[in-house]
Protein backbone atom coordinates (compact mmCIF):
# COMPACT_ATOMS: atom_id res chain seq x y z
CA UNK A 1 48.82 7.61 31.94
CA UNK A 2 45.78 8.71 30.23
CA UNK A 3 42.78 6.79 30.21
CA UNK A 4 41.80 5.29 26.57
CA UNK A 5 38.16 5.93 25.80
CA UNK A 6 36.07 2.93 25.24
CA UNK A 7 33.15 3.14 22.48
CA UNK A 8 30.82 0.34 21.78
CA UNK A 9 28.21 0.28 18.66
CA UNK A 10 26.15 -2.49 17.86
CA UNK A 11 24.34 -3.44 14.46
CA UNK A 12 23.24 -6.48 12.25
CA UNK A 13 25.62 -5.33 9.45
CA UNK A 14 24.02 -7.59 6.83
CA UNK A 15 24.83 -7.31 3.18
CA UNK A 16 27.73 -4.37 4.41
CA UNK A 17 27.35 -1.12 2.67
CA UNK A 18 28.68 2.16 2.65
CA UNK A 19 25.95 3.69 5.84
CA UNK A 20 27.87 0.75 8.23
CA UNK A 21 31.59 1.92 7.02
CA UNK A 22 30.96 5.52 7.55
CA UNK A 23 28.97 4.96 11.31
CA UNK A 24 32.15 2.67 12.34
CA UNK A 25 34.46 5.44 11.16
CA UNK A 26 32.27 8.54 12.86
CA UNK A 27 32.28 6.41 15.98
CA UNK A 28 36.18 5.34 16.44
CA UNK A 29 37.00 9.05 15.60
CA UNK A 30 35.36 9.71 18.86
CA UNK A 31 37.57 7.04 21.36
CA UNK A 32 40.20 5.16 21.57
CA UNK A 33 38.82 1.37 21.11
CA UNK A 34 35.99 0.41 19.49
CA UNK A 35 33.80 -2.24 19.76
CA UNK A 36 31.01 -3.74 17.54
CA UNK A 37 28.21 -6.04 18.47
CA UNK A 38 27.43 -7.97 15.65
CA UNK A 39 23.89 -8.85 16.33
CA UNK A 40 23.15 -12.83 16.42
CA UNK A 41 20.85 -14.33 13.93
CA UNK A 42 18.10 -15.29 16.45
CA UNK A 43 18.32 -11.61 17.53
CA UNK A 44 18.05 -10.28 14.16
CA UNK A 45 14.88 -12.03 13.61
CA UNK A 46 13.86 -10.93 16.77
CA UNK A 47 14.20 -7.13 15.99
CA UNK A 48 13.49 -6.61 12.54
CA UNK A 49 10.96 -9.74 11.58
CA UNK A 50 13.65 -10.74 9.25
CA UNK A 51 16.24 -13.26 9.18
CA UNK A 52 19.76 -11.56 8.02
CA UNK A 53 20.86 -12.77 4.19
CA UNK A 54 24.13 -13.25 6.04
CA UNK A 55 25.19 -15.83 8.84
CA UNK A 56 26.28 -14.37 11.80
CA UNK A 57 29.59 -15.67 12.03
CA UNK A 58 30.38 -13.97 8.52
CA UNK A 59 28.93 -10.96 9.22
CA UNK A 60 31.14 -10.89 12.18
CA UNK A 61 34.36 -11.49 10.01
CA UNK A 62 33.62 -8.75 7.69
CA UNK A 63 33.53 -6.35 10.26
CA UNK A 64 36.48 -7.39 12.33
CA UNK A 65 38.51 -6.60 8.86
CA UNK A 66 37.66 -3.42 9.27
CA UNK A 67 40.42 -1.11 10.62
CA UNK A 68 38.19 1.48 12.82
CA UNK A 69 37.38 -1.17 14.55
CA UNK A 70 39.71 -2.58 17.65
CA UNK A 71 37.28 -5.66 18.86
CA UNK A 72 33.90 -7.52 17.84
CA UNK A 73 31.66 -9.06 20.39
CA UNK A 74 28.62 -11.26 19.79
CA UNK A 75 25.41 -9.32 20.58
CA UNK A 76 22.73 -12.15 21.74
CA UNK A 77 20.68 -9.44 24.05
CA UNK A 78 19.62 -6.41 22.88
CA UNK A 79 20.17 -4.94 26.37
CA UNK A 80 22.83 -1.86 26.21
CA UNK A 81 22.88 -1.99 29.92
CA UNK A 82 23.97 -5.28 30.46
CA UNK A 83 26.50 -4.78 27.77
CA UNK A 84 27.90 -1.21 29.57
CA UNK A 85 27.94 -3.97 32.94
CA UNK A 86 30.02 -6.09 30.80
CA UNK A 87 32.40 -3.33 28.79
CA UNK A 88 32.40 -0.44 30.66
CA UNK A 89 32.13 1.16 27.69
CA UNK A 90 32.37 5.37 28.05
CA UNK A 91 30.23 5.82 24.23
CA UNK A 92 27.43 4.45 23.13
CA UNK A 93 27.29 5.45 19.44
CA UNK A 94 23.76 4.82 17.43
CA UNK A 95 21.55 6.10 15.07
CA UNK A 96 19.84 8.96 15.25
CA UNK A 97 16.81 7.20 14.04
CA UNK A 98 16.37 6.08 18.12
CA UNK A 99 17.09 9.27 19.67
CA UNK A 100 13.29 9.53 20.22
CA UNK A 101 12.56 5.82 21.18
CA UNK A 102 11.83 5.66 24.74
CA UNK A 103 14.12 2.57 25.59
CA UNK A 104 16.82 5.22 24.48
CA UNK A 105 16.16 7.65 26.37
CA UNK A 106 16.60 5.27 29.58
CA UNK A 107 19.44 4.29 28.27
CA UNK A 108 20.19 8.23 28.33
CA UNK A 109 19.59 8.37 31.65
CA UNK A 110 20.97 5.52 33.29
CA UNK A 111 24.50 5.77 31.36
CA UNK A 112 24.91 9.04 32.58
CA UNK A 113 24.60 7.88 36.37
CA UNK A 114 27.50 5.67 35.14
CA UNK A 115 29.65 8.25 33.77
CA UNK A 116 29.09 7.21 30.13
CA UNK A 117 26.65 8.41 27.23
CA UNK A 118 25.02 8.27 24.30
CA UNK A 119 26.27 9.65 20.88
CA UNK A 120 23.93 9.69 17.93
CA UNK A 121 25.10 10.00 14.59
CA UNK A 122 22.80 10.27 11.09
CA UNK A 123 22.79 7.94 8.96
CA UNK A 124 24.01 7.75 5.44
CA UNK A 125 20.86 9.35 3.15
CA UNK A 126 19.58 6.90 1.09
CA UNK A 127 20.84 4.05 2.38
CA UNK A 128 20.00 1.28 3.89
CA UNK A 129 20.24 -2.71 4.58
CA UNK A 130 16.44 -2.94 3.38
CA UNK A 131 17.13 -0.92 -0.21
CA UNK A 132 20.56 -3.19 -0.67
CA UNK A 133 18.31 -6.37 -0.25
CA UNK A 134 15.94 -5.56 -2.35
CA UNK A 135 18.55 -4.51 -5.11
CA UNK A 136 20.17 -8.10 -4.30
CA UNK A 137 17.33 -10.11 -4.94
CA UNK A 138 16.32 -8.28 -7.82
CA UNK A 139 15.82 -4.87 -9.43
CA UNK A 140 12.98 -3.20 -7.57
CA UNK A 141 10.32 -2.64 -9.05
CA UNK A 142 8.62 1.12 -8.32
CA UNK A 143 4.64 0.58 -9.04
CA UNK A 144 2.65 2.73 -7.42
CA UNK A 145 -0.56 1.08 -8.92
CA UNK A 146 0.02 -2.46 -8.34
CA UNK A 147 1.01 -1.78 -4.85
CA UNK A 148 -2.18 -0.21 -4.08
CA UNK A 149 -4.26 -2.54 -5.47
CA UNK A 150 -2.05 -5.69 -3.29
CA UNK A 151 -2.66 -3.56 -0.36
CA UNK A 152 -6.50 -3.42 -0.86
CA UNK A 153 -6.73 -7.18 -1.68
CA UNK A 154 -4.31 -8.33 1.25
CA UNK A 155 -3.97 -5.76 3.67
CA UNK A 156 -0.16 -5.88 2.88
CA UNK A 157 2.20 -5.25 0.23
CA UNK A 158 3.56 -8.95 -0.02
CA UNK A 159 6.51 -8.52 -2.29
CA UNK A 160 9.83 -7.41 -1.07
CA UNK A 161 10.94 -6.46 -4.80
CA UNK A 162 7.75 -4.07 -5.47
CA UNK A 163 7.88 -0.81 -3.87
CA UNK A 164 5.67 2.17 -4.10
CA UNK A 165 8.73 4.57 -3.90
CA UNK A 166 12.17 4.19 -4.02
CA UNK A 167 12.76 6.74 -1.55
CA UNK A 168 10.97 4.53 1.00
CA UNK A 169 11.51 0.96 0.88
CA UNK A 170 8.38 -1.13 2.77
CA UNK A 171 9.30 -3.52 5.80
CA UNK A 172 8.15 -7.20 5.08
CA UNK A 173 6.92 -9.31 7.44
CA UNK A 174 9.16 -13.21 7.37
CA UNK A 175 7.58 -16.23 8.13
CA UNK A 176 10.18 -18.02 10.54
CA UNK A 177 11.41 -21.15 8.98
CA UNK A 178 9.90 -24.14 8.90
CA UNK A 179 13.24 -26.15 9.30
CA UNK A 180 13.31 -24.55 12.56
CA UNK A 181 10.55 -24.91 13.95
CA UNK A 182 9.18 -27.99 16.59
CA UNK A 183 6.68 -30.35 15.32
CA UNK A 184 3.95 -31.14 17.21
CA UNK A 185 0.88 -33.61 17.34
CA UNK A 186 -1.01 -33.35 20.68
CA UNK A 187 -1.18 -30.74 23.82
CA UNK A 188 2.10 -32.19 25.73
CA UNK A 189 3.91 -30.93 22.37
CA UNK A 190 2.65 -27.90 22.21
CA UNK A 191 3.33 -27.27 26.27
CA UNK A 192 6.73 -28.30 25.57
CA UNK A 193 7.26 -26.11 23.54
CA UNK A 194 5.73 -23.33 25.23
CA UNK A 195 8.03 -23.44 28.14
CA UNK A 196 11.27 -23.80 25.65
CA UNK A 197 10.40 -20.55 24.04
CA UNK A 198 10.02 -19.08 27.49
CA UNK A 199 12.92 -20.51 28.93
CA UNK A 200 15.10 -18.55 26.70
CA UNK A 201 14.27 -15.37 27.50
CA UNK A 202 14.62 -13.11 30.48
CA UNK A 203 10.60 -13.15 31.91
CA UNK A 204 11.72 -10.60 34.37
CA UNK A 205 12.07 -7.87 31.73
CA UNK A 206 8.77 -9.86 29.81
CA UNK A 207 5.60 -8.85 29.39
CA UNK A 208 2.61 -10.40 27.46
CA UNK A 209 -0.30 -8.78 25.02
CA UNK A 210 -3.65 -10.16 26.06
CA UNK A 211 -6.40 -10.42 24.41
CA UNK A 212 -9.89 -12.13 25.24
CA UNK A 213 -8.74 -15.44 23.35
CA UNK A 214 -7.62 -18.19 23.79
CA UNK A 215 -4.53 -17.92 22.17
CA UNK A 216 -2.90 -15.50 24.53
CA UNK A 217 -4.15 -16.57 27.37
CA UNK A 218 -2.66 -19.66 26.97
CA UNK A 219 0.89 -17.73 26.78
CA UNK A 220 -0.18 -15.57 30.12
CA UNK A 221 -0.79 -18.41 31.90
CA UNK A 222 2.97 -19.78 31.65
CA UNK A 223 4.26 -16.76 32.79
CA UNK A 224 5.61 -15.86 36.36
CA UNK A 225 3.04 -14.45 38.77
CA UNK A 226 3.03 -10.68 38.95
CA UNK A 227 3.78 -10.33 35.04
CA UNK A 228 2.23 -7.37 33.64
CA UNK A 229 -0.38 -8.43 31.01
CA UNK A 230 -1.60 -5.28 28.72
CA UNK A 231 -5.01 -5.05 26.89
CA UNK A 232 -5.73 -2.58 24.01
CA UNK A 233 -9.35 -1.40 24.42
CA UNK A 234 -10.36 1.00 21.73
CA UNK A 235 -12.28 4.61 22.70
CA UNK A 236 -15.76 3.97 21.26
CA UNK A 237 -19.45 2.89 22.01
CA UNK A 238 -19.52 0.31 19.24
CA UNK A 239 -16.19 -1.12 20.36
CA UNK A 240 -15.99 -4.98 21.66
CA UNK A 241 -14.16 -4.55 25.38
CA UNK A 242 -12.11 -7.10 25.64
CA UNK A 243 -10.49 -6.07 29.08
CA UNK A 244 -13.30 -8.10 31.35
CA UNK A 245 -12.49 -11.65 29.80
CA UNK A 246 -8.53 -10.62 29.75
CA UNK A 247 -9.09 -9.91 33.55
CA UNK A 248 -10.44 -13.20 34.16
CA UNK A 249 -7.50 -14.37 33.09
CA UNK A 250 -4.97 -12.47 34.74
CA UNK A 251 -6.74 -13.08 38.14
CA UNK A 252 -6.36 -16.82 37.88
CA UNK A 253 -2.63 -16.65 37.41
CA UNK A 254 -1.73 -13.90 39.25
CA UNK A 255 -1.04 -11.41 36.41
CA UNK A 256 -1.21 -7.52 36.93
CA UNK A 257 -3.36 -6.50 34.15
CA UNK A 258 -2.62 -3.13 32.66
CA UNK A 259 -5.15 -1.65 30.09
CA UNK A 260 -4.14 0.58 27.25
CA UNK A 261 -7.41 2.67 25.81
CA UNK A 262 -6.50 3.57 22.20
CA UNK A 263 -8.87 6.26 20.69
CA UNK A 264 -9.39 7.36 16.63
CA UNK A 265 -7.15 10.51 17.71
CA UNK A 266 -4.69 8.21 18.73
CA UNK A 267 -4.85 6.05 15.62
CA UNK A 268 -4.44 9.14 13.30
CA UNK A 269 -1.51 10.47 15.14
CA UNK A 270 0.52 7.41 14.59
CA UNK A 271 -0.39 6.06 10.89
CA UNK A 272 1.79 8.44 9.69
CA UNK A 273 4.42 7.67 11.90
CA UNK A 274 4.08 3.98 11.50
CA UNK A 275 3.44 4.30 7.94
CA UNK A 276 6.67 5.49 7.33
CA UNK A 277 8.49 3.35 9.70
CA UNK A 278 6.92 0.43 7.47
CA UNK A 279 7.41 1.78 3.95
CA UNK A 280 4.03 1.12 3.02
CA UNK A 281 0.15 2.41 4.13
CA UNK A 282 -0.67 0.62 7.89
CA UNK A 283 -2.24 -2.73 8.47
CA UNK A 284 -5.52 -1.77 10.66
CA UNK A 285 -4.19 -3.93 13.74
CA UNK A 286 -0.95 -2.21 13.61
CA UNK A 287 -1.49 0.98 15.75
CA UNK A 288 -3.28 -1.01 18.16
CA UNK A 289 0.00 -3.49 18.67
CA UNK A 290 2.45 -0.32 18.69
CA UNK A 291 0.34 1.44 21.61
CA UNK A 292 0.36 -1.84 23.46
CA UNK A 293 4.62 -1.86 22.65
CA UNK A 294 4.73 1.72 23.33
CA UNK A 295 3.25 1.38 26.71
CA UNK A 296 5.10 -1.11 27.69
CA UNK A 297 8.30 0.63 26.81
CA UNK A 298 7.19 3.03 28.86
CA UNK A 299 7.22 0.92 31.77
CA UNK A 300 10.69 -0.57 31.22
CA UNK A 301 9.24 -4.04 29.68
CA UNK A 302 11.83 -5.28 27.23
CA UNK A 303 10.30 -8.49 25.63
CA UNK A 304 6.64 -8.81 24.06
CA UNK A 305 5.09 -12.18 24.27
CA UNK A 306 1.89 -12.79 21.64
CA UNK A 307 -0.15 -15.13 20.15
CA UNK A 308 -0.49 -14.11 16.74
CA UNK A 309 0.80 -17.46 15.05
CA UNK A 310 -2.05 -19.86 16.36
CA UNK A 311 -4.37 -19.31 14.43
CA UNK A 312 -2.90 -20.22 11.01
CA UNK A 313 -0.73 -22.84 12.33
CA UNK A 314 -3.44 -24.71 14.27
CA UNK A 315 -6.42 -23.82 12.35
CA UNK A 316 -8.30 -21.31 13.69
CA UNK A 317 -9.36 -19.44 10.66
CA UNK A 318 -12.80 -21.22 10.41
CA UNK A 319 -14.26 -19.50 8.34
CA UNK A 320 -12.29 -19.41 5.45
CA UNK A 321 -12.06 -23.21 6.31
CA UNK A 322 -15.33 -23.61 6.36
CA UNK A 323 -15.91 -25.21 2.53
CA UNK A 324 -13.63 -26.31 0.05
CA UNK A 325 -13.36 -23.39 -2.54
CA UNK A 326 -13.00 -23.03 -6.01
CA UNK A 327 -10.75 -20.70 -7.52
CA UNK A 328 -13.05 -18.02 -8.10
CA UNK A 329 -15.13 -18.58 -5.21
CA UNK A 330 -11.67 -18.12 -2.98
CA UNK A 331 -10.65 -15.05 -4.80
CA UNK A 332 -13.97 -13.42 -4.47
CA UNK A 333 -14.02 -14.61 -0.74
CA UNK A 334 -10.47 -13.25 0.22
CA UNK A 335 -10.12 -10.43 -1.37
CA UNK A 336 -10.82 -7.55 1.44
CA UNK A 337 -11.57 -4.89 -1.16
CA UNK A 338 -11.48 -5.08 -5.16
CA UNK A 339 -9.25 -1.81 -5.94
CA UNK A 340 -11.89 -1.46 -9.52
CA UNK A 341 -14.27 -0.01 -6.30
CA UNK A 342 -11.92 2.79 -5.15
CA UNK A 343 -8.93 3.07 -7.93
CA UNK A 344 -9.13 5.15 -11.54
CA UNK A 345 -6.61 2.55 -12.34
CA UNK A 346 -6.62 -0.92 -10.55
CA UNK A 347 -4.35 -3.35 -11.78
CA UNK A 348 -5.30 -7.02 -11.75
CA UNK A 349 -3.65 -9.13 -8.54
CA UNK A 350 -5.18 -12.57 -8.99
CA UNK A 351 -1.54 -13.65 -9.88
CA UNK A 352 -1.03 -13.40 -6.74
CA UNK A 353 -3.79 -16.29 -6.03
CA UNK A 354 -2.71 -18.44 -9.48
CA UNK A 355 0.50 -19.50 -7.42
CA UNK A 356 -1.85 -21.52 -5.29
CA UNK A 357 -4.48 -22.69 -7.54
CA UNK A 358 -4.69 -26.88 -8.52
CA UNK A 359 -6.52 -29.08 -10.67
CA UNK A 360 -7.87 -25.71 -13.03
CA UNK A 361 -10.64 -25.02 -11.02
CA UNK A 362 -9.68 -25.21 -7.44
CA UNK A 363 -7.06 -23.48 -4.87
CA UNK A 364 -4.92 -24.68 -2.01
CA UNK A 365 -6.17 -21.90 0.49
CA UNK A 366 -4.81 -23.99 3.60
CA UNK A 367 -1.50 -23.01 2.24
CA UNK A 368 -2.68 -19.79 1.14
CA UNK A 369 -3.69 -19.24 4.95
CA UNK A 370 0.18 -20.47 5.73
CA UNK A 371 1.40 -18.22 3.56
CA UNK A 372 -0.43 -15.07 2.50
CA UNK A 373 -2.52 -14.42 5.43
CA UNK A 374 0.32 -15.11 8.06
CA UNK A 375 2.27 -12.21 6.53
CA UNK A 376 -0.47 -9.87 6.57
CA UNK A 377 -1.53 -10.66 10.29
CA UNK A 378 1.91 -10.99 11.08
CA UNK A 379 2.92 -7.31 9.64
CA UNK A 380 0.31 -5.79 12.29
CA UNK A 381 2.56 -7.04 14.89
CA UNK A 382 5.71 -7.20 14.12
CA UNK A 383 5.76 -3.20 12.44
CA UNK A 384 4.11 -1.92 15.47
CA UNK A 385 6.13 -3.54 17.90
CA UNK A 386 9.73 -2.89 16.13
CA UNK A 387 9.16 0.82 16.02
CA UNK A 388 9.41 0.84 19.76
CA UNK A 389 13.08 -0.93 19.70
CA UNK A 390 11.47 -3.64 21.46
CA UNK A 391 12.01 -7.51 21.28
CA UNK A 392 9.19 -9.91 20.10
CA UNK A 393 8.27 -13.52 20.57
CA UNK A 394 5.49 -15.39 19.33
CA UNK A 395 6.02 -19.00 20.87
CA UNK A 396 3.04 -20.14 18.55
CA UNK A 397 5.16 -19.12 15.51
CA UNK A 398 7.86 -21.92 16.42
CA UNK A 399 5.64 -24.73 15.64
CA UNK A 400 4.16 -26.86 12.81
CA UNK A 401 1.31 -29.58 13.08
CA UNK A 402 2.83 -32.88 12.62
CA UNK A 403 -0.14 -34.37 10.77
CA UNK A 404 -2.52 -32.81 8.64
CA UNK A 405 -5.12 -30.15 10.26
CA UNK A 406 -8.72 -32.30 10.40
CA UNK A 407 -10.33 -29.99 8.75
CA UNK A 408 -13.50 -31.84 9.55
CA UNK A 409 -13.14 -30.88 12.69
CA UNK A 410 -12.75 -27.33 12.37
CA UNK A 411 -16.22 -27.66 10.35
CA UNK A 412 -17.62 -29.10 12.87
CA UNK A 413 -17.36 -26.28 15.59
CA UNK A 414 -13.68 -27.35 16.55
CA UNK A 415 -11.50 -24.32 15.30
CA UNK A 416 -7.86 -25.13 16.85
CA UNK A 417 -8.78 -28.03 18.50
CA UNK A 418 -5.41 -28.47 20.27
CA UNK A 419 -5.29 -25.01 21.46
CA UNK A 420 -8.61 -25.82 22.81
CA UNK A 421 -7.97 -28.78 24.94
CA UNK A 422 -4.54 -26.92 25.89
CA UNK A 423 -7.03 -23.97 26.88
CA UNK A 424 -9.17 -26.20 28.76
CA UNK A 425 -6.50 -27.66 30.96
CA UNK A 426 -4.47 -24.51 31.94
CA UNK A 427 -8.72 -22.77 32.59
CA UNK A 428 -10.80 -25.47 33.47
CA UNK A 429 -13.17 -23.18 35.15
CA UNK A 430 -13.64 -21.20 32.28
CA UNK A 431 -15.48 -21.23 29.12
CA UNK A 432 -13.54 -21.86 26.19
CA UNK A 433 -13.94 -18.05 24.66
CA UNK A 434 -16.07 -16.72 21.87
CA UNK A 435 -13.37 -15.84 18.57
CA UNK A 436 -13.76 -12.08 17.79
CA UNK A 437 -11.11 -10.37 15.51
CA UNK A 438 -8.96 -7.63 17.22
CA UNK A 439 -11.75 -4.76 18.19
CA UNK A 440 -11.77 -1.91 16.03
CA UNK A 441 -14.63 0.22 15.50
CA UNK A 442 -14.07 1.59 11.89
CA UNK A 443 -17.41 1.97 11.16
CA UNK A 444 -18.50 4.05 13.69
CA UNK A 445 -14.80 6.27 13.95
CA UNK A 446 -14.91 6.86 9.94
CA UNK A 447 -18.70 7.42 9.93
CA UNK A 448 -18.43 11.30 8.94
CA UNK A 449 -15.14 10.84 6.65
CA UNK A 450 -16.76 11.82 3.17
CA UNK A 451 -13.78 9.84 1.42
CA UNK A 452 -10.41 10.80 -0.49
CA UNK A 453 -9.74 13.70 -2.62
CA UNK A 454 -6.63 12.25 -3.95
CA UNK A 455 -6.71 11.74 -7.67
CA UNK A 456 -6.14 8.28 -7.61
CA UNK A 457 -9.37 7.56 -6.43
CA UNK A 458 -12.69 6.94 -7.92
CA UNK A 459 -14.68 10.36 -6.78
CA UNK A 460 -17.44 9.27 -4.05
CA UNK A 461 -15.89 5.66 -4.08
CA UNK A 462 -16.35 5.39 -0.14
CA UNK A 463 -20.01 5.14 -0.17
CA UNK A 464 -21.48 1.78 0.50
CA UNK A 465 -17.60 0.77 2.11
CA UNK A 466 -17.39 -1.06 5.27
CA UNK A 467 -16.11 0.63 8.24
CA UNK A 468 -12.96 -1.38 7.71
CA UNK A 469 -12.53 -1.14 3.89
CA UNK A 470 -12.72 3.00 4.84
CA UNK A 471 -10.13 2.41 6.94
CA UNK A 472 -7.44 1.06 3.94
CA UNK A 473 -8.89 3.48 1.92
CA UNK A 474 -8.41 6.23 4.53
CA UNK A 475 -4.77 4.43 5.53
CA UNK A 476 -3.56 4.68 1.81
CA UNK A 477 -4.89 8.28 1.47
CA UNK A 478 -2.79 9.34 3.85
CA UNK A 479 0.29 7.56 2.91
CA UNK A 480 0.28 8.38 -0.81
CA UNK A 481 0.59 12.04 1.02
CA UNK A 482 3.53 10.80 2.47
CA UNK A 483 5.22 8.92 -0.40
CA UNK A 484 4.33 12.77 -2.62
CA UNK A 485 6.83 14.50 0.08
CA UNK A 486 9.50 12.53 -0.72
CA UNK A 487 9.35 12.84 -4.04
């Protein structure tokens, strides 16, 4: 008797449109029984910074009515290895959007020492989960203008409806829910909840970014001895190194600490790249965080641990919590760049800002930090990690204060003041660390850039910019070329 062919796909399948139907077709033309992973909700959120529109357990439904397929398996691990242990599956069909990832092509490799391989198929042009959501919500809203001038104030995009083309709908960062997340009030929570985070995931196959805070090294020391710990160092003599405090770290607990130098080169070969993987120009962190993923891909790490989250949950933004604003004074304060500097034809964002303002002449900015800035920061991550197929945790992201941050406190030299005692206890021989943004020496990479030559822009309008506001500037340039070729 002959043998049947086993194939096995795996997908969210949220909001199911005609891309998932014709994949599941292609793929049980090719064997003799199919099965789908439907991936789990936690996984989901997990992979693509998003939480699917629909549960799980429907999503599953939905595509066990489909005829090609002959079974429909819960997908809680992204692993396609464990799941081959588990199926002996002869096909792995996917997308050829991975073919280049590297954790595919070690899944190329090691199939094919168990008789089995990979089958990539294309996807359907022009569509895609991401377009069907935004359609869902509401009609999308193609505004080339307004988008630029969000990106300038924000760093970020920040509305999953506006889009600067239709042809290439932006990735948004998601805030994880608030209803599921642990509420704590002194260092015992937070350690708690630390090791829960940690507990559910596989720290064999785990790695953590480390940085010279305190943030992450809080996270590194929780991990297993022998953990790899990577640290992005940029390529220039301005740059901060932050590799000699990250040591420091790493040789207390045991970590092997694995640098990753990231040069201006390197940063302009991949903002195209990641600018198209996002839909939208690059947030300045993010080819830093995609380097660090990449690397670790590289070296068979499955799971990135980071700190990102801390900051805005326990306040560590001090300096934008230094006062108490007024609206004007905020806007002015926040905004990174005001697109009437760079753009023939800004459009006005502050309504952006007006959801947050109270009592006429003041704003909420602590929720404004909750809110607008945790997307932004979050985007630098989460983009540049998901374009390397890899999983992401942010333990920090899973909690909310319990009381009130005492913002007197922060004022008075106290910025996260429970991540600080935490800090002190797990490094007690250690100085609690100075705060310095991620290092990136714009000023001194994009000294001889003379500006853009795009019509958009104000002739000349990069003189008297900051090495960083060059950077968006430079970023957006570049993407705008992008956007044109699809078009």
């Amino acid at each position: 008797m002959e043998r049947k062919i086993v194939g096995y796909t795996s997908g969210v399948f949220d909001l199911f449109h005609i891309g998932h139907l014709n994949i599941l077709k292609r793929a049980k033309s090719q064997c003799d029984y199919l099965i789908v992973a439907v991936c789990s909700d936690e996984l989901t959120y997990k992979l693509k910074g998003k939480w699917p529109v629909t549960s799980c357990e429907e999503r599953m439904k939905i595509v066990e009515s489909i005829r090609y397929v002959d079974e429909v398996v819960l997908e809680a691990n992204s692993d396609k290895l464990e799941a081959w242990n588990e199926y002996k599956y002869d096909i792995l069909f996917k997308g050829d959007d991975a073919k280049e990832k590297p954790v595919y092509k070690k899944y190329e490799e090691e199939l094919n020492k168990r008789g089995a391989r990979v089958q990539y198929f294309p996807y359907t042009k022009d569509i895609s989960t991401s377009k069907v959501r935004a359609e869902r919500i509401g009609k999308m809203e193609i505004n080339k203008e307004k988008c630029m001038s969000l990106y300038f104030a924000f760093r970020y995009i920040g509305d999953n409806n506006l889009q600067f083309s239709e042809k290439v709908p932006h990735r948004e960062h998601q805030l994880f829910p608030l209803e599921g997340r642990t509420i704590v009030k002194n260092v015992t929570d937070i350690e708690d909840s630390i090791k829960k985070t940690l507990s559910e995931i596989d720290l064999s196959k785990a790695a953590v970014a480390l940085s010279a805070g305190m943030d992450s090294a809080v996270l590194a020391s929780y991990m297993p001895k022998g953990t790899k710990a990577y640290t992005a160092r940029c390529v220039a003599e301005s740059a901060v190194d932050e590799t000699l405090q990250a040591k420091k770290y790493c040789d207390i607990y045991g970590l092997e600490h694995i640098i990753v130098d990231v040069s201006w080169d390197d940063y302009k070969k991949a903002m195209e790249e990641l600018a198209e993987w996002d839909g939208s120009p690059i947030v300045p962190n993010e080819p830093q965080a995609y380097f660090l993923a990449k690397k670790m891909c590289e070296d068979g790490i499955e799971t990135i641990i980071y700190g990102d989250m801390a900051d805005i949950v326990f306040g560590g933004m001090d300096r934008l919590l230094s006062k108490d604003w007024t609206f004007d004074e905020w806007v002015e304060r926040y905004t990174f760049l005001d697109a009437k500097r760079v753009l023939k034809n800004p459009v006005d964002i502050t309504y952006v800002y007006e959801k947050y303002r109270k009592n006429d002449t003041g704003i909420d900015y602590v929720r404004f930090i909750q809110e607008i800035y945790a997307l932004s920061s979050g985007e630098a991550y989460t983009n540049g990690f998901s374009k390397t197929g890899l999983t992401y945790v942010d333990p920090f992201e899973k909690m909310w204060m319990g009381e009130p941050l005492d913002i007197k406190r922060i004022r008075n030299g106290e910025s996260k003041y429970l991540v600080r005692e935490l800090f002190k206890k797990r490094f007690p021989q250690l100085e609690i660390p100075e705060k310095l943004p991620m290092s990136r020496p714009a000023d001194e990479w994009l000294s001889g850039w003379k500006g853009p030559k795009r019509p958009e822009f104000i002739p000349g309008c990069a003189a008297g910019l900051t090495g960083e506001q060059k950077l968006l500037v430079y970023s957006l340039e570049r993407f705008l070329d992008i956007i044109e070729n699809y078009e």
